XYZ file of C-alpha atoms in Angstrom:
658
model
C -15.839 7.016 10.130
C -13.734 9.870 10.665
C -15.463 12.480 8.125
C -18.531 12.313 10.326
C -16.463 12.642 13.640
C -15.032 15.975 12.433
C -19.138 17.294 12.546
C -18.786 16.465 15.579
C -17.434 19.747 17.586
C -18.576 21.407 15.219
C -22.473 20.745 15.481
C -21.502 20.623 19.773
C -20.640 24.370 19.752
C -23.855 24.899 18.246
C -25.559 23.694 20.273
C -23.330 25.307 23.382
C -24.175 29.136 21.675
C -27.696 27.854 21.615
C -28.198 28.207 25.375
C -30.141 25.113 25.720
C -30.353 23.995 29.238
C -28.396 20.676 30.287
C -31.445 18.006 29.462
C -32.070 19.788 26.449
C -28.239 19.647 26.084
C -27.779 16.240 26.363
C -30.766 14.910 23.858
C -28.788 17.573 21.265
C -26.281 15.669 21.819
C -28.009 12.420 21.324
C -29.433 12.923 18.684
C -26.407 15.148 16.934
C -24.630 10.843 17.903
C -27.209 8.666 16.471
C -27.082 10.666 13.895
C -23.288 10.261 13.463
C -24.330 6.923 13.224
C -27.133 6.566 10.585
C -25.137 8.175 8.005
C -22.333 5.548 9.266
C -24.216 2.926 8.315
C -26.272 4.439 5.192
C -23.223 5.391 3.645
C -22.109 1.643 4.243
C -25.678 0.479 3.110
C -25.442 2.660 -0.210
C -21.426 1.297 -1.199
C -23.074 -2.559 -0.153
C -25.606 -1.833 -2.227
C -23.577 -0.286 -5.618
C -21.249 -4.119 -5.193
C -24.790 -5.464 -5.795
C -26.088 -3.813 -7.728
C -22.197 -4.201 -10.008
C -22.984 -7.769 -9.915
C -27.204 -7.629 -10.642
C -25.958 -5.718 -13.992
C -22.683 -8.728 -14.797
C -24.781 -11.318 -14.732
C -22.400 -13.801 -14.460
C -23.512 -15.296 -11.378
C -26.040 -16.721 -9.797
C -27.316 -16.346 -6.014
C -26.968 -19.712 -3.474
C -28.157 -18.571 -1.025
C -31.264 -15.501 -0.960
C -32.843 -15.026 2.903
C -34.330 -11.573 3.666
C -34.420 -9.492 7.164
C -37.805 -7.950 8.267
C -35.713 -5.416 10.906
C -33.118 -4.688 8.404
C -35.093 -4.646 5.436
C -31.922 -6.621 3.561
C -31.728 -9.794 1.413
C -28.085 -11.605 3.034
C -27.359 -12.888 -1.049
C -24.910 -16.257 -0.866
C -23.347 -15.399 -4.690
C -22.487 -18.806 -7.588
C -18.557 -18.440 -6.391
C -19.332 -17.727 -2.249
C -18.757 -14.180 -2.268
C -21.372 -12.517 -0.021
C -23.372 -9.812 0.319
C -26.252 -7.294 1.594
C -28.906 -5.854 0.054
C -30.798 -3.267 1.557
C -33.790 -1.705 0.453
C -34.225 0.714 2.776
C -37.096 2.830 4.665
C -38.604 6.641 5.603
C -35.245 8.506 7.564
C -33.169 11.573 6.662
C -31.144 10.916 4.738
C -30.905 11.939 0.732
C -29.604 9.762 -1.168
C -28.288 9.702 -4.987
C -30.065 8.601 -8.223
C -27.926 5.813 -9.376
C -29.157 4.483 -12.729
C -27.413 3.054 -15.364
C -27.484 4.690 -19.152
C -28.351 2.886 -22.417
C -25.551 2.870 -23.012
C -24.239 0.918 -20.237
C -22.329 3.789 -17.921
C -23.581 5.374 -14.285
C -25.546 8.060 -14.848
C -25.852 9.420 -10.664
C -28.851 12.490 -10.175
C -29.647 12.077 -13.845
C -25.371 12.799 -15.044
C -23.550 10.390 -16.973
C -20.476 10.235 -15.558
C -19.435 8.807 -18.899
C -17.928 5.473 -16.836
C -18.840 1.766 -17.534
C -21.638 0.372 -15.350
C -21.159 -3.002 -17.970
C -18.514 -4.875 -18.886
C -15.253 -5.848 -18.264
C -12.718 -3.334 -16.133
C -17.046 -0.816 -15.769
C -15.278 0.151 -11.917
C -18.009 0.560 -9.105
C -18.856 3.607 -7.207
C -17.600 4.461 -3.470
C -19.606 6.653 -2.122
C -18.722 8.511 1.265
C -19.424 11.738 2.886
C -17.027 14.675 3.105
C -16.130 16.499 6.822
C -19.133 19.416 5.288
C -21.836 16.212 5.016
C -21.909 16.276 0.977
C -21.731 13.545 -0.732
C -18.443 12.576 -3.090
C -18.006 9.960 -4.982
C -15.206 7.746 -6.332
C -14.537 6.077 -9.399
C -11.182 4.338 -8.444
C -8.594 8.043 -9.299
C -10.082 10.106 -6.221
C -13.408 10.919 -5.026
C -15.245 14.212 -6.391
C -18.651 15.975 -4.980
C -21.584 14.693 -6.020
C -23.911 16.793 -8.491
C -27.466 18.408 -8.528
C -29.714 18.801 -11.330
C -28.904 22.140 -10.127
C -24.879 22.649 -10.277
C -24.334 22.494 -6.319
C -23.138 19.495 -4.219
C -25.932 17.662 -3.050
C -26.260 17.383 1.052
C -26.205 13.499 2.588
C -28.879 15.144 5.586
C -32.009 16.922 5.606
C -32.310 20.207 7.591
C -34.800 20.433 10.483
C -37.728 17.298 11.220
C -38.572 16.899 6.899
C -38.160 13.240 7.231
C -37.610 11.801 3.111
C -36.804 8.806 1.601
C -33.882 7.190 0.980
C -34.864 3.669 -0.611
C -31.955 3.303 -2.811
C -33.804 0.427 -4.881
C -37.831 1.523 -6.125
C -38.801 -2.089 -5.345
C -36.816 -5.848 -4.193
C -39.374 -9.129 -4.055
C -37.287 -12.411 -5.603
C -40.173 -13.247 -8.471
C -40.734 -17.075 -9.756
C -36.437 -18.632 -8.192
C -35.002 -15.044 -9.099
C -34.220 -11.305 -7.359
C -36.084 -8.904 -8.854
C -34.825 -5.390 -8.187
C -36.251 -2.287 -9.434
C -34.447 1.107 -9.684
C -35.570 4.614 -9.177
C -35.954 4.915 -12.645
C -37.700 1.547 -13.365
C -35.572 0.288 -14.686
C -35.001 -3.929 -13.752
C -32.027 -6.585 -12.877
C -33.091 -10.007 -11.828
C -30.123 -13.019 -11.230
C -31.634 -16.860 -10.806
C -31.191 -17.962 -7.401
C -30.162 -21.694 -8.171
C -28.722 -23.327 -5.133
C -25.784 -26.207 -5.206
C -24.620 -23.348 -8.524
C -21.329 -22.203 -7.486
C -18.072 -21.915 -10.200
C -15.113 -19.919 -8.156
C -10.841 -20.508 -9.326
C -9.325 -20.110 -5.904
C -6.347 -17.596 -6.345
C -5.246 -17.064 -2.540
C -1.289 -18.108 -1.826
C -0.647 -18.436 -6.072
C 2.251 -16.494 -5.806
C 1.894 -15.581 -10.514
C -1.984 -14.076 -9.434
C -0.695 -10.630 -8.814
C -2.915 -7.247 -9.312
C -5.664 -9.084 -10.789
C -3.464 -10.922 -13.420
C -2.015 -14.375 -13.425
C 1.588 -14.299 -14.624
C 2.527 -17.544 -16.514
C 5.689 -18.168 -17.888
C 5.873 -18.426 -21.595
C 5.331 -22.982 -22.021
C 4.869 -23.127 -18.615
C 3.026 -25.095 -17.185
C 0.799 -24.048 -13.652
C -2.241 -25.350 -11.627
C -4.885 -23.720 -9.942
C -8.072 -24.632 -7.681
C -11.500 -24.399 -8.806
C -15.102 -25.235 -7.243
C -16.917 -26.488 -8.803
C -20.962 -27.799 -8.044
C -23.641 -27.730 -10.912
C -24.423 -30.855 -13.984
C -21.851 -29.625 -16.015
C -18.371 -27.803 -16.075
C -16.366 -25.764 -19.273
C -12.836 -23.664 -19.305
C -11.795 -21.148 -21.451
C -8.736 -20.133 -22.632
C -6.963 -16.669 -25.287
C -6.133 -18.423 -28.446
C -2.779 -20.182 -27.543
C -3.367 -21.366 -23.809
C -4.211 -24.962 -22.870
C -6.372 -25.637 -20.820
C -7.527 -28.738 -18.991
C -10.059 -28.676 -16.030
C -9.760 -31.843 -14.414
C -13.232 -33.429 -12.406
C -14.416 -32.611 -9.192
C -13.317 -33.984 -5.690
C -15.673 -34.729 -2.712
C -15.113 -32.066 -1.484
C -16.165 -30.073 -4.712
C -12.647 -29.350 -6.242
C -11.429 -29.956 -10.339
C -8.416 -29.164 -11.024
C -7.531 -26.451 -13.310
C -4.189 -27.062 -15.619
C -3.024 -24.134 -17.335
C 0.010 -23.726 -20.019
C 1.234 -20.616 -21.696
C 2.230 -20.207 -24.993
C 5.473 -21.021 -25.744
C 8.001 -17.347 -26.668
C 7.786 -15.535 -30.248
C 10.199 -14.189 -31.760
C 8.359 -11.398 -31.072
C 8.831 -11.246 -27.588
C 10.637 -9.008 -26.175
C 10.207 -8.324 -22.709
C 12.056 -8.470 -19.805
C 11.583 -9.988 -15.590
C 6.929 -9.869 -15.233
C 6.462 -7.316 -17.681
C 3.866 -8.798 -20.651
C 3.429 -7.075 -23.552
C -0.238 -4.050 -23.572
C -2.078 -7.053 -25.677
C -0.434 -9.870 -23.707
C -3.417 -9.349 -20.929
C -6.530 -11.973 -21.975
C -9.873 -13.975 -20.213
C -9.673 -17.598 -19.092
C -13.100 -17.946 -18.147
C -14.516 -21.222 -16.269
C -18.587 -22.094 -16.240
C -20.925 -23.893 -14.512
C -24.599 -24.382 -15.844
C -27.607 -25.995 -13.548
C -30.522 -26.412 -15.845
C -30.483 -22.833 -17.368
C -29.388 -21.326 -14.784
C -25.407 -20.431 -15.087
C -22.840 -19.424 -12.934
C -19.564 -17.227 -14.349
C -16.088 -17.257 -13.338
C -12.855 -15.523 -14.522
C -9.235 -14.025 -14.292
C -7.116 -12.134 -16.945
C -3.892 -14.684 -17.720
C -0.787 -13.420 -19.151
C 2.254 -14.692 -20.976
C 5.238 -13.819 -19.708
C 8.899 -13.857 -19.792
C 9.214 -15.185 -15.695
C 12.314 -15.092 -14.726
C 13.415 -17.748 -12.025
C 16.816 -17.326 -11.229
C 18.764 -13.609 -11.887
C 22.200 -14.685 -12.439
C 21.168 -17.044 -15.382
C 20.018 -13.819 -16.847
C 22.500 -11.487 -16.365
C 25.361 -14.801 -18.261
C 22.823 -14.306 -20.940
C 24.176 -11.077 -21.366
C 20.330 -9.150 -20.180
C 19.825 -6.099 -17.950
C 18.680 -6.065 -15.027
C 17.496 -3.189 -14.248
C 17.035 -1.871 -9.638
C 14.879 1.588 -8.647
C 16.490 2.273 -12.430
C 20.073 0.808 -12.176
C 20.652 -0.816 -15.034
C 22.770 -4.028 -14.146
C 24.722 -5.917 -17.189
C 27.863 -8.806 -16.930
C 29.808 -6.035 -19.832
C 29.735 -3.331 -17.112
C 30.740 -5.233 -13.643
C 31.909 -8.582 -15.081
C 31.624 -12.295 -13.661
C 29.361 -12.184 -10.853
C 29.546 -15.663 -8.279
C 26.717 -17.536 -7.452
C 26.246 -18.300 -3.419
C 24.693 -21.969 -4.128
C 25.560 -22.827 -0.193
C 26.219 -21.286 3.270
C 29.401 -18.725 2.689
C 31.887 -16.245 4.670
C 33.828 -13.837 2.741
C 37.326 -11.965 3.568
C 37.396 -10.653 0.600
C 35.626 -9.210 -2.499
C 36.376 -11.705 -5.762
C 33.410 -9.843 -7.767
C 31.333 -7.153 -7.673
C 28.192 -9.248 -7.965
C 26.798 -12.007 -5.593
C 24.013 -13.888 -6.027
C 22.582 -15.605 -3.286
C 20.106 -18.489 -3.960
C 17.079 -19.583 -1.454
C 17.500 -20.599 1.630
C 20.977 -19.516 1.534
C 22.794 -16.812 3.650
C 26.354 -14.135 2.827
C 27.989 -13.390 5.649
C 31.047 -10.674 4.934
C 33.537 -10.516 7.937
C 35.639 -7.940 6.754
C 37.606 -5.844 9.199
C 40.184 -4.343 7.134
C 39.444 -0.547 6.161
C 42.986 -2.227 3.784
C 39.726 -4.673 1.780
C 37.429 -2.908 0.088
C 34.903 -2.624 -2.016
C 34.701 -0.047 -5.244
C 31.141 -1.920 -6.142
C 28.562 -4.803 -4.702
C 25.945 -5.689 -5.811
C 24.083 -8.339 -4.030
C 21.068 -9.968 -4.929
C 18.808 -12.478 -4.049
C 18.504 -14.562 -6.783
C 15.518 -15.766 -7.387
C 12.492 -12.965 -7.097
C 10.011 -14.757 -5.866
C 11.562 -16.024 -3.320
C 13.020 -13.935 -0.170
C 14.595 -16.170 1.957
C 17.656 -15.220 0.262
C 20.290 -13.711 3.360
C 23.047 -11.333 4.030
C 25.356 -10.920 7.170
C 27.617 -8.519 8.452
C 29.906 -9.711 11.374
C 31.957 -6.441 10.132
C 30.810 -3.568 8.023
C 31.302 -3.007 4.523
C 33.863 -0.393 3.398
C 32.579 1.623 0.863
C 35.596 3.091 -1.763
C 34.855 4.187 -5.070
C 37.268 5.602 -6.446
C 38.639 9.705 -7.467
C 38.523 8.337 -11.328
C 36.145 5.706 -10.606
C 35.672 2.961 -13.895
C 31.930 2.600 -14.752
C 31.702 -0.112 -12.989
C 32.507 1.767 -9.215
C 30.654 3.389 -7.203
C 27.145 1.066 -7.644
C 26.268 0.128 -3.627
C 22.755 -2.466 -4.093
C 21.243 -4.521 -2.401
C 18.163 -6.077 -3.609
C 15.624 -9.086 -2.782
C 17.832 -10.319 0.616
C 17.452 -9.976 4.430
C 19.879 -8.130 5.009
C 20.595 -8.542 8.172
C 23.711 -6.015 10.481
C 22.284 -7.058 13.817
C 24.857 -7.983 15.365
C 28.018 -7.376 13.966
C 30.418 -6.041 15.162
C 30.834 -2.128 14.214
C 29.224 1.613 14.447
C 28.167 1.748 10.908
C 26.666 -1.466 8.411
C 27.882 1.236 5.478
C 30.984 3.744 6.137
C 32.150 5.397 2.616
C 35.561 6.270 4.198
C 37.936 7.195 1.618
C 37.357 11.184 -0.041
C 36.874 13.492 -2.690
C 35.317 10.808 -4.638
C 30.960 10.168 -5.408
C 28.492 7.551 -4.254
C 26.780 7.191 -7.869
C 23.798 4.869 -6.023
C 23.644 3.355 -2.744
C 19.973 0.828 -3.257
C 17.445 -0.663 -1.507
C 15.308 -2.575 -2.715
C 13.511 -5.410 -1.504
C 14.777 -5.688 1.293
C 13.741 -6.970 4.790
C 16.924 -5.015 6.499
C 17.307 -6.089 10.947
C 19.203 -3.165 12.453
C 20.630 -2.691 15.674
C 22.005 0.090 18.029
C 24.433 1.591 14.647
C 23.943 3.974 11.575
C 23.156 1.691 8.000
C 25.900 4.028 6.434
C 28.048 6.338 7.824
C 30.103 9.079 5.953
C 33.676 9.956 8.258
C 35.899 11.453 4.979
C 36.041 14.880 3.599
C 34.679 15.412 -0.150
C 32.994 11.757 -0.308
C 29.364 12.223 -0.663
C 26.303 10.323 -2.536
C 24.804 10.921 -5.999
C 21.171 8.017 -4.573
C 20.370 6.952 -2.018
C 17.314 4.890 -2.052
C 15.072 2.873 0.409
C 12.022 0.989 -2.214
C 10.016 -1.827 -0.603
C 11.621 -2.698 2.550
C 11.224 -3.949 5.797
C 13.106 -2.182 8.279
C 13.138 -3.914 12.276
C 15.132 -1.939 14.576
C 15.603 -2.587 18.013
C 17.695 -0.044 19.975
C 17.633 4.332 18.976
C 19.843 4.331 16.251
C 20.912 6.559 13.102
C 19.749 5.732 8.633
C 22.794 8.385 7.713
C 25.145 9.812 10.010
C 27.576 12.320 8.319
C 29.717 13.017 11.617
C 32.079 16.194 11.772
C 33.410 16.065 8.091
C 33.282 18.994 4.851
C 31.680 17.696 2.423
C 30.395 18.712 -1.214
C 26.609 18.927 -1.283
C 24.838 15.479 -1.560
C 22.475 14.179 -4.265
C 18.866 12.997 -2.926
C 17.815 10.582 -0.182
C 14.683 8.673 -0.900
C 12.554 7.033 1.426
C 9.685 5.236 -1.388
C 6.901 2.243 0.389
C 9.093 0.949 3.071
C 7.162 -0.033 6.248
C 10.135 0.336 9.534
C 8.874 -0.533 13.342
C 10.018 -1.625 16.742
C 7.680 -3.260 19.596
C 8.728 -0.171 21.778
C 8.993 3.110 21.209
C 12.432 4.500 20.793
C 13.583 6.961 23.412
C 16.300 8.646 23.972
C 18.597 10.055 20.022
C 15.742 8.237 18.819
C 15.833 7.052 15.546
C 17.280 9.832 12.995
C 16.510 9.474 8.894
C 19.478 11.844 8.987
C 21.835 12.956 11.683
C 25.129 15.869 11.729
C 26.352 18.490 12.358
C 28.046 19.150 9.153
C 25.132 21.923 9.191
C 26.891 24.471 7.118
C 28.697 23.905 4.971
C 26.660 20.899 2.759
C 23.706 20.066 2.624
C 20.607 17.062 0.960
C 19.530 18.422 -3.314
C 15.976 15.888 -2.267
C 14.564 14.319 0.083
C 11.637 11.757 -0.298
C 9.311 10.745 1.824
C 6.887 8.958 0.399
C 4.255 6.424 1.469
C 5.933 5.422 4.495
C 4.560 3.344 7.744
C 6.618 3.926 10.577
C 4.920 2.133 14.075
C 6.562 3.644 16.926
C 9.518 4.840 14.924
C 9.522 7.664 16.677
C 12.455 11.003 16.907
C 13.204 13.339 19.866
C 12.296 16.749 20.116
C 15.543 17.509 17.433
C 14.688 15.330 13.875
C 14.369 12.656 12.012
C 16.577 14.922 9.970
C 18.608 17.165 12.000
C 20.853 19.753 11.037
C 22.317 19.451 7.893
C 20.983 22.019 5.311
C 17.763 20.964 3.184
C 16.943 21.232 -0.580
C 13.625 20.225 -1.604
C 11.115 18.644 -0.490
C 9.405 15.337 -1.543
C 6.891 14.817 2.351
C 3.324 13.522 1.318
C 1.144 10.769 2.028
C 2.642 8.834 5.073
C 1.582 7.210 7.630
C 3.280 7.781 11.554
C 2.174 5.563 14.648
C 3.322 4.860 17.870
C 1.730 3.282 21.803
C 3.140 6.771 23.350
C 5.263 9.461 21.878
C 8.115 10.499 24.748
C 8.047 13.728 22.650
C 6.514 16.146 20.368
C 7.725 14.059 17.149
C 9.830 16.572 14.896
C 10.083 14.516 11.232
C 11.999 17.653 9.154
C 14.942 19.707 11.677
C 17.651 21.279 9.038
C 19.379 25.084 9.750
C 18.011 26.554 6.866
C 14.606 26.787 6.035
C 12.951 24.297 3.634
C 11.979 24.705 0.477
C 10.269 22.055 -1.471
C 7.111 20.454 -4.036
C 5.156 19.063 -1.812
C 4.530 18.280 1.717
C 0.555 16.971 2.405
C -1.305 14.090 3.108
C 0.901 12.681 6.242
C -1.187 11.702 8.927
C -0.099 11.223 13.147
C -1.810 8.484 15.534
C -0.626 8.091 19.231
C -2.127 5.928 21.813
C -1.672 8.012 25.412
C -3.876 10.866 24.839
C -0.853 13.273 26.709
C 0.388 16.467 24.560
C 3.248 15.420 22.590
C 2.476 15.363 18.411
C 4.172 13.821 15.441
C 5.039 17.690 14.076
C 6.770 18.281 9.731
C 8.605 20.024 10.900
C 10.879 22.548 13.061
C 8.720 25.661 13.630
C 6.459 24.475 10.844
C 4.613 28.150 10.178
C 8.525 29.940 10.426
C 10.455 27.696 8.229
C 8.424 25.183 6.086
C 7.502 26.470 2.645
C 3.948 27.993 1.446
C 1.179 25.065 0.276
C 3.108 22.066 3.474
C 0.753 21.112 5.667
C 0.891 20.178 8.523
C 1.463 16.039 9.232
C -2.300 15.321 11.476
C -2.700 14.370 14.256
C -5.061 11.009 15.505
C -4.861 10.106 19.710
C -6.592 7.687 21.028
C -6.504 5.507 25.115
C -7.425 1.627 23.496
C -6.506 -0.096 20.728
C -9.706 -0.448 19.869
C -10.470 2.346 19.578
C -12.006 3.408 15.803
C -9.743 5.591 15.397
C -6.479 3.370 15.053
C -5.655 3.154 11.775
C -5.273 0.106 12.534
C -7.572 -1.095 14.655
C -9.926 -3.365 11.635
C -7.090 -3.708 9.410
C -3.919 -5.587 10.654
C -1.503 -4.204 13.039
C 1.104 -7.886 13.225
C 3.934 -6.710 14.848
C 6.027 -10.475 14.901
C 5.460 -9.939 11.259
C 6.393 -6.785 10.258
C 3.027 -6.271 8.863
C 0.687 -3.190 9.103
C -1.890 -2.553 7.276
C -4.716 0.433 8.493
C -7.887 0.105 7.897
C -10.050 1.038 4.780
C -10.628 5.108 6.321
C -6.276 5.056 6.232
C -5.799 2.816 4.003
C -4.440 5.720 0.833
C -1.815 6.327 3.534
C 1.559 4.459 4.785
C 3.804 1.579 2.396
C 1.224 -0.651 0.621
C 2.747 -4.702 -0.262
C 1.373 -7.272 -2.327
């Protein structure tokens, strides 16, 4: 783990200064490596044991199989929902475990201190333990890690000094008695779980589009079907009031179909979109028994007004909100539904809804025909196959004296393909004296070639809000996201990139990639740059920086993950002409596969040009993709589909998609 590796250089230096001979030094290094590996194993074991303890306290599962491994003094458990867990009793060693018990009030107690966090019941968190860079235990209940404190109120070291031997037994006793796994905690609390073969209850939610973030959302009055694996004598289903649930007979593979229908919408239900009212989430429970033993599985369900067609919602006079911008028929007028592949050479409406699997091609080469607003949306929220193809750039002519409907350029839930267009940019703002109110790309799959996404070619043309959020952006060549040319302008507003994946197969060389490129360094600036939770894969700037020359105001720069198979040059992110002020610059990590001298850098001349409290990018290097320091080793690295999920150590960095 990362924290343990960071201890290694410091401890090795201590050995050198101690004046050991070569053999002693080698022995010390070997001992240190063994201790680091032991710590990693113990952290894994304690978290595995916490998962087991959570199952024991819930009492909703049984055990299908329980196999003891004498060598590791551990039990391999398979639960009734097919979940596999490992319970490790522990043995004599040099790791000092925190003592974990459960209070009479059902809360977690660590080293005798009641945390106040629920240990029993629904939504009770399972604490996750780790060891920080200084060797102290930390615990995370889901809202950030804090140090574990001892009876003296001081942080607790995970290791003992010298050769002192202590117990690292997590449980006081573990045994199988009369067909039950019986576990005794260090404070003599006893928990047990029946071992019953062929007793299974498992509600299958994989690949169910309506199941997200632990909740199954069903439209009012609508019906869905789920598969449930059941093994046992009898199966029962219990649904919330107003819901209808019918569990069919299991087939030869022990799969039963659960048909679930949500209640009709009440007069008080006014929530739009996929969100439900606060008290609308309930438990759906399936139980299976075998004799006196029971297996239980349940999920949360909510009834909500689910949008099946954005256009239908729009035509009904409802409001569609995209990144804080309200889109209504009353403001933007009649919309066009694109239900078959269509090419347009003029803009006959401000709003277009593109059906799933359908392509809208924009081919308007003349600046004489421009869009004062253009809103294009994939019509079905749960489908991502609606497509916009550019044969020519979109001319943006936001009027100098705009109406309420002018100045909005919004693309939502579409594939935006500009890779083969015939121009040097996708969106061009070319008229003076106008303010683009909002340029938004939300939940889009964006495909770009060697061209700018947005280009300003007119003096006194500026934007208030330019946001790219929850998008995947595939690049094939060096390019600029925002190109200002040499034009003077009023100050721009906010440029935000939030929770996006930007990727290309090979590192970008030459001009590299730029968020902003401008030579108008004296005349204008961007008021605020927000760069949060983005993943950059092989998307590298050159020495001039991702943000180049244009002055920059406030900065919010955090939780980004930069990865490159090789850095062609020092990868500088911010290089405006002014010293940078800001609110946040921290918690960013950069990785390069080749261990050369080039590094990721938050800003050019970081110490001189960044505000107080700013933190530079943490650099990690390795010579192999299978190195444990590679953020994607053990995660997902799928270049073909643009799926990049870091491993557990780096899970808090970069973009997160459902």
